[in-house]
PDB file of C-alpha atoms in Angstrom:
ATOM      1  CA  MET A 235      -2.239 -17.593   4.542  1.00 53.00           C
ATOM      2  CA  ASP A 236      -1.886 -19.138   1.092  1.00 67.00           C
ATOM      3  CA  GLY A 237      -0.470 -16.888  -1.570  1.00 82.00           C
ATOM      4  CA  LEU A 238       0.445 -14.056   0.796  1.00 84.00           C
ATOM      5  CA  VAL A 239       2.695 -11.619  -1.061  1.00 86.00           C
ATOM      6  CA  GLY A 240       2.983  -9.037   1.696  1.00 86.00           C
ATOM      7  CA  LEU A 241       1.259  -6.482   3.862  1.00 87.00           C
ATOM      8  CA  LEU A 242       0.146  -3.034   2.772  1.00 84.00           C
ATOM      9  CA  LYS A 243       0.057  -0.452   5.552  1.00 85.00           C
ATOM     10  CA  VAL A 244      -1.892   2.726   4.847  1.00 84.00           C
ATOM     11  CA  ARG A 245      -1.840   5.676   7.238  1.00 86.00           C
ATOM     12  CA  VAL A 246      -4.945   7.831   6.901  1.00 85.00           C
ATOM     13  CA  VAL A 247      -3.912  11.237   8.232  1.00 85.00           C
ATOM     14  CA  ARG A 248      -6.592  13.852   7.564  1.00 84.00           C
ATOM     15  CA  GLY A 249      -9.089  15.432   5.194  1.00 83.00           C
ATOM     16  CA  ILE A 250      -8.984  19.117   4.241  1.00 81.00           C
ATOM     17  CA  ASN A 251     -11.998  21.241   3.281  1.00 82.00           C
ATOM     18  CA  LEU A 252     -14.353  18.323   2.668  1.00 80.00           C
ATOM     19  CA  ALA A 253     -17.870  19.087   1.457  1.00 76.00           C
ATOM     20  CA  TYR A 254     -20.559  20.128   3.937  1.00 77.00           C
ATOM     21  CA  ARG A 255     -23.395  17.587   3.903  1.00 70.00           C
ATOM     22  CA  ASP A 256     -25.670  19.516   6.274  1.00 70.00           C
ATOM     23  CA  ALA A 257     -25.627  22.718   8.358  1.00 74.00           C
ATOM     24  CA  ARG A 258     -23.350  21.126  10.964  1.00 72.00           C
ATOM     25  CA  GLY A 259     -20.678  19.885   8.566  1.00 74.00           C
ATOM     26  CA  SER A 260     -20.074  16.265   7.647  1.00 79.00           C
ATOM     27  CA  ASP A 261     -19.504  12.893   9.288  1.00 82.00           C
ATOM     28  CA  PRO A 262     -16.698  11.509   7.081  1.00 83.00           C
ATOM     29  CA  TYR A 263     -14.845   8.212   7.147  1.00 84.00           C
ATOM     30  CA  VAL A 264     -12.460   6.515   4.710  1.00 84.00           C
ATOM     31  CA  VAL A 265     -12.862   3.059   3.153  1.00 83.00           C
ATOM     32  CA  LEU A 266      -9.910   1.139   1.683  1.00 83.00           C
ATOM     33  CA  ARG A 267     -10.550  -1.734  -0.706  1.00 82.00           C
ATOM     34  CA  LEU A 268      -8.059  -4.203  -2.086  1.00 83.00           C
ATOM     35  CA  GLY A 269      -9.810  -6.913  -4.059  1.00 82.00           C
ATOM     36  CA  LYS A 270     -12.497  -8.344  -1.772  1.00 85.00           C
ATOM     37  CA  LYS A 271     -10.856  -6.999   1.388  1.00 87.00           C
ATOM     38  CA  LYS A 272     -12.286  -3.837   2.941  1.00 87.00           C
ATOM     39  CA  LEU A 273     -11.216  -1.741   5.932  1.00 88.00           C
ATOM     40  CA  LYS A 274     -12.535   1.573   7.193  1.00 87.00           C
ATOM     41  CA  THR A 275     -11.531   4.317   9.587  1.00 90.00           C
ATOM     42  CA  SER A 276     -13.576   5.679  12.436  1.00 91.00           C
ATOM     43  CA  VAL A 277     -16.288   8.261  11.698  1.00 88.00           C
ATOM     44  CA  LYS A 278     -15.349  11.855  12.563  1.00 88.00           C
ATOM     45  CA  LYS A 279     -18.603  13.558  13.489  1.00 85.00           C
ATOM     46  CA  ARG A 280     -19.380  17.111  12.378  1.00 85.00           C
ATOM     47  CA  SER A 281     -16.064  17.781  10.670  1.00 86.00           C
ATOM     48  CA  VAL A 282     -15.012  19.038   7.255  1.00 85.00           C
ATOM     49  CA  ASN A 283     -11.327  18.935   8.320  1.00 88.00           C
ATOM     50  CA  PRO A 284     -11.142  15.529  10.037  1.00 87.00           C
ATOM     51  CA  ILE A 285      -7.950  14.185  11.582  1.00 91.00           C
ATOM     52  CA  TRP A 286      -7.771  10.399  11.702  1.00 90.00           C
ATOM     53  CA  GLN A 287      -4.125   9.437  12.289  1.00 92.00           C
ATOM     54  CA  GLU A 288      -5.119   5.787  11.792  1.00 92.00           C
ATOM     55  CA  GLU A 289      -3.042   3.003  10.284  1.00 92.00           C
ATOM     56  CA  LEU A 290      -4.857   0.265   8.372  1.00 90.00           C
ATOM     57  CA  THR A 291      -3.131  -2.945   7.247  1.00 91.00           C
ATOM     58  CA  LEU A 292      -4.304  -5.074   4.329  1.00 86.00           C
ATOM     59  CA  THR A 293      -2.894  -8.455   3.306  1.00 88.00           C
ATOM     60  CA  VAL A 294      -1.789  -8.601  -0.326  1.00 86.00           C
ATOM     61  CA  THR A 295      -2.293 -11.871  -2.178  1.00 86.00           C
ATOM     62  CA  ASP A 296      -2.457 -10.490  -5.728  1.00 84.00           C
ATOM     63  CA  PRO A 297      -0.191  -7.472  -6.338  1.00 80.00           C
ATOM     64  CA  SER A 298      -2.004  -6.658  -9.602  1.00 81.00           C
ATOM     65  CA  GLN A 299      -5.234  -5.731  -7.758  1.00 80.00           C
ATOM     66  CA  PRO A 300      -5.738  -1.954  -7.513  1.00 79.00           C
ATOM     67  CA  LEU A 301      -6.080  -0.271  -4.128  1.00 76.00           C
ATOM     68  CA  LYS A 302      -9.199   1.885  -3.966  1.00 77.00           C
ATOM     69  CA  LEU A 303      -9.509   4.707  -1.416  1.00 70.00           C
ATOM     70  CA  THR A 304     -12.919   6.281  -0.880  1.00 71.00           C
ATOM     71  CA  ILE A 305     -14.107   9.068   1.406  1.00 64.00           C
ATOM     72  CA  LEU A 306     -17.715   8.593   2.482  1.00 66.00           C
ATOM     73  CA  PHE A 307     -20.049  10.675   4.619  1.00 62.00           C
ATOM     74  CA  VAL A 308     -22.518   9.243   7.100  1.00 60.00           C
ATOM     75  CA  ILE A 309     -25.932  10.791   6.456  1.00 53.00           C
ATOM     76  CA  HIS A 310     -28.008   9.199   9.196  1.00 47.00           C
ATOM     77  CA  TYR A 311     -26.769   6.836  11.906  1.00 48.00           C
ATOM     78  CA  SER A 312     -30.129   5.093  12.378  1.00 44.00           C
ATOM     79  CA  ARG A 313     -30.311   3.970   8.743  1.00 46.00           C
ATOM     80  CA  LEU A 314     -28.236   1.048   7.606  1.00 45.00           C
ATOM     81  CA  PHE A 315     -25.843   1.978   4.795  1.00 47.00           C
ATOM     82  CA  ALA A 316     -26.983   5.604   4.750  1.00 51.00           C
ATOM     83  CA  TYR A 317     -23.965   7.334   3.274  1.00 51.00           C
ATOM     84  CA  ARG A 318     -22.839   9.446   0.326  1.00 53.00           C
ATOM     85  CA  ARG A 319     -19.674   9.072  -1.662  1.00 54.00           C
ATOM     86  CA  CYS A 320     -17.423  12.114  -1.637  1.00 54.00           C
ATOM     87  CA  SER A 321     -14.341  11.060  -3.560  1.00 52.00           C
ATOM     88  CA  THR A 322     -12.597   7.942  -4.829  1.00 54.00           C
ATOM     89  CA  ARG A 323      -8.950   7.526  -5.766  1.00 55.00           C
ATOM     90  CA  THR A 324      -7.105   4.575  -7.252  1.00 56.00           C
ATOM     91  CA  PRO A 325      -3.358   5.042  -6.739  1.00 55.00           C
ATOM     92  CA  SER A 326      -0.985   4.605  -9.652  1.00 50.00           C
ATOM     93  CA  ALA A 327       0.241   1.108 -10.447  1.00 47.00           C
ATOM     94  CA  GLU A 328       3.752   2.584 -10.642  1.00 50.00           C
ATOM     95  CA  THR A 329       4.117   2.746  -6.849  1.00 50.00           C
ATOM     96  CA  THR A 330       7.113   0.673  -5.779  1.00 49.00           C
ATOM     97  CA  PRO A 331       6.883  -1.662  -2.760  1.00 49.00           C
ATOM     98  CA  TRP A 332       8.892   0.588  -0.409  1.00 48.00           C
ATOM     99  CA  GLU A 333       7.603   3.917  -1.677  1.00 50.00           C
ATOM    100  CA  THR A 334       5.569   6.228   0.503  1.00 52.00           C
ATOM    101  CA  ARG A 335       2.806   7.998  -1.373  1.00 54.00           C
ATOM    102  CA  ARG A 336       0.679  10.902  -0.245  1.00 55.00           C
ATOM    103  CA  TRP A 337      -2.749  11.463  -1.746  1.00 54.00           C
ATOM    104  CA  THR A 338      -4.585  14.654  -0.999  1.00 50.00           C
ATOM    105  CA  TRP A 339      -8.315  15.277  -1.239  1.00 46.00           C
ATOM    106  CA  ARG A 340      -9.551  18.833  -1.361  1.00 44.00           C
ATOM    107  CA  HIS A 341     -13.114  19.815  -2.128  1.00 42.00           C
TER     108      HIS A 341
END
């Protein structure tokens, strides 16, 4: 891995009071982006208070690239790319390498 600076581990814990997208709730999942790299959690069907408890690991080659966290909702499983964006966060550049940060989304 040329230019590898380190690994970034992100633990996606849960969502609280996310928006209802239909009468049954929502089908949320989280997408992490770092440069051109993209990882996503599993979809939690019919939940506005999903619990993921998933750890995602991204390789860091350029520490100046911002990490982008996005919560998306699946609208229809039979349609490719059928989703809606709920929220996007870009963490502060002031986070130190060993610091643990907690971001909270509330609708």
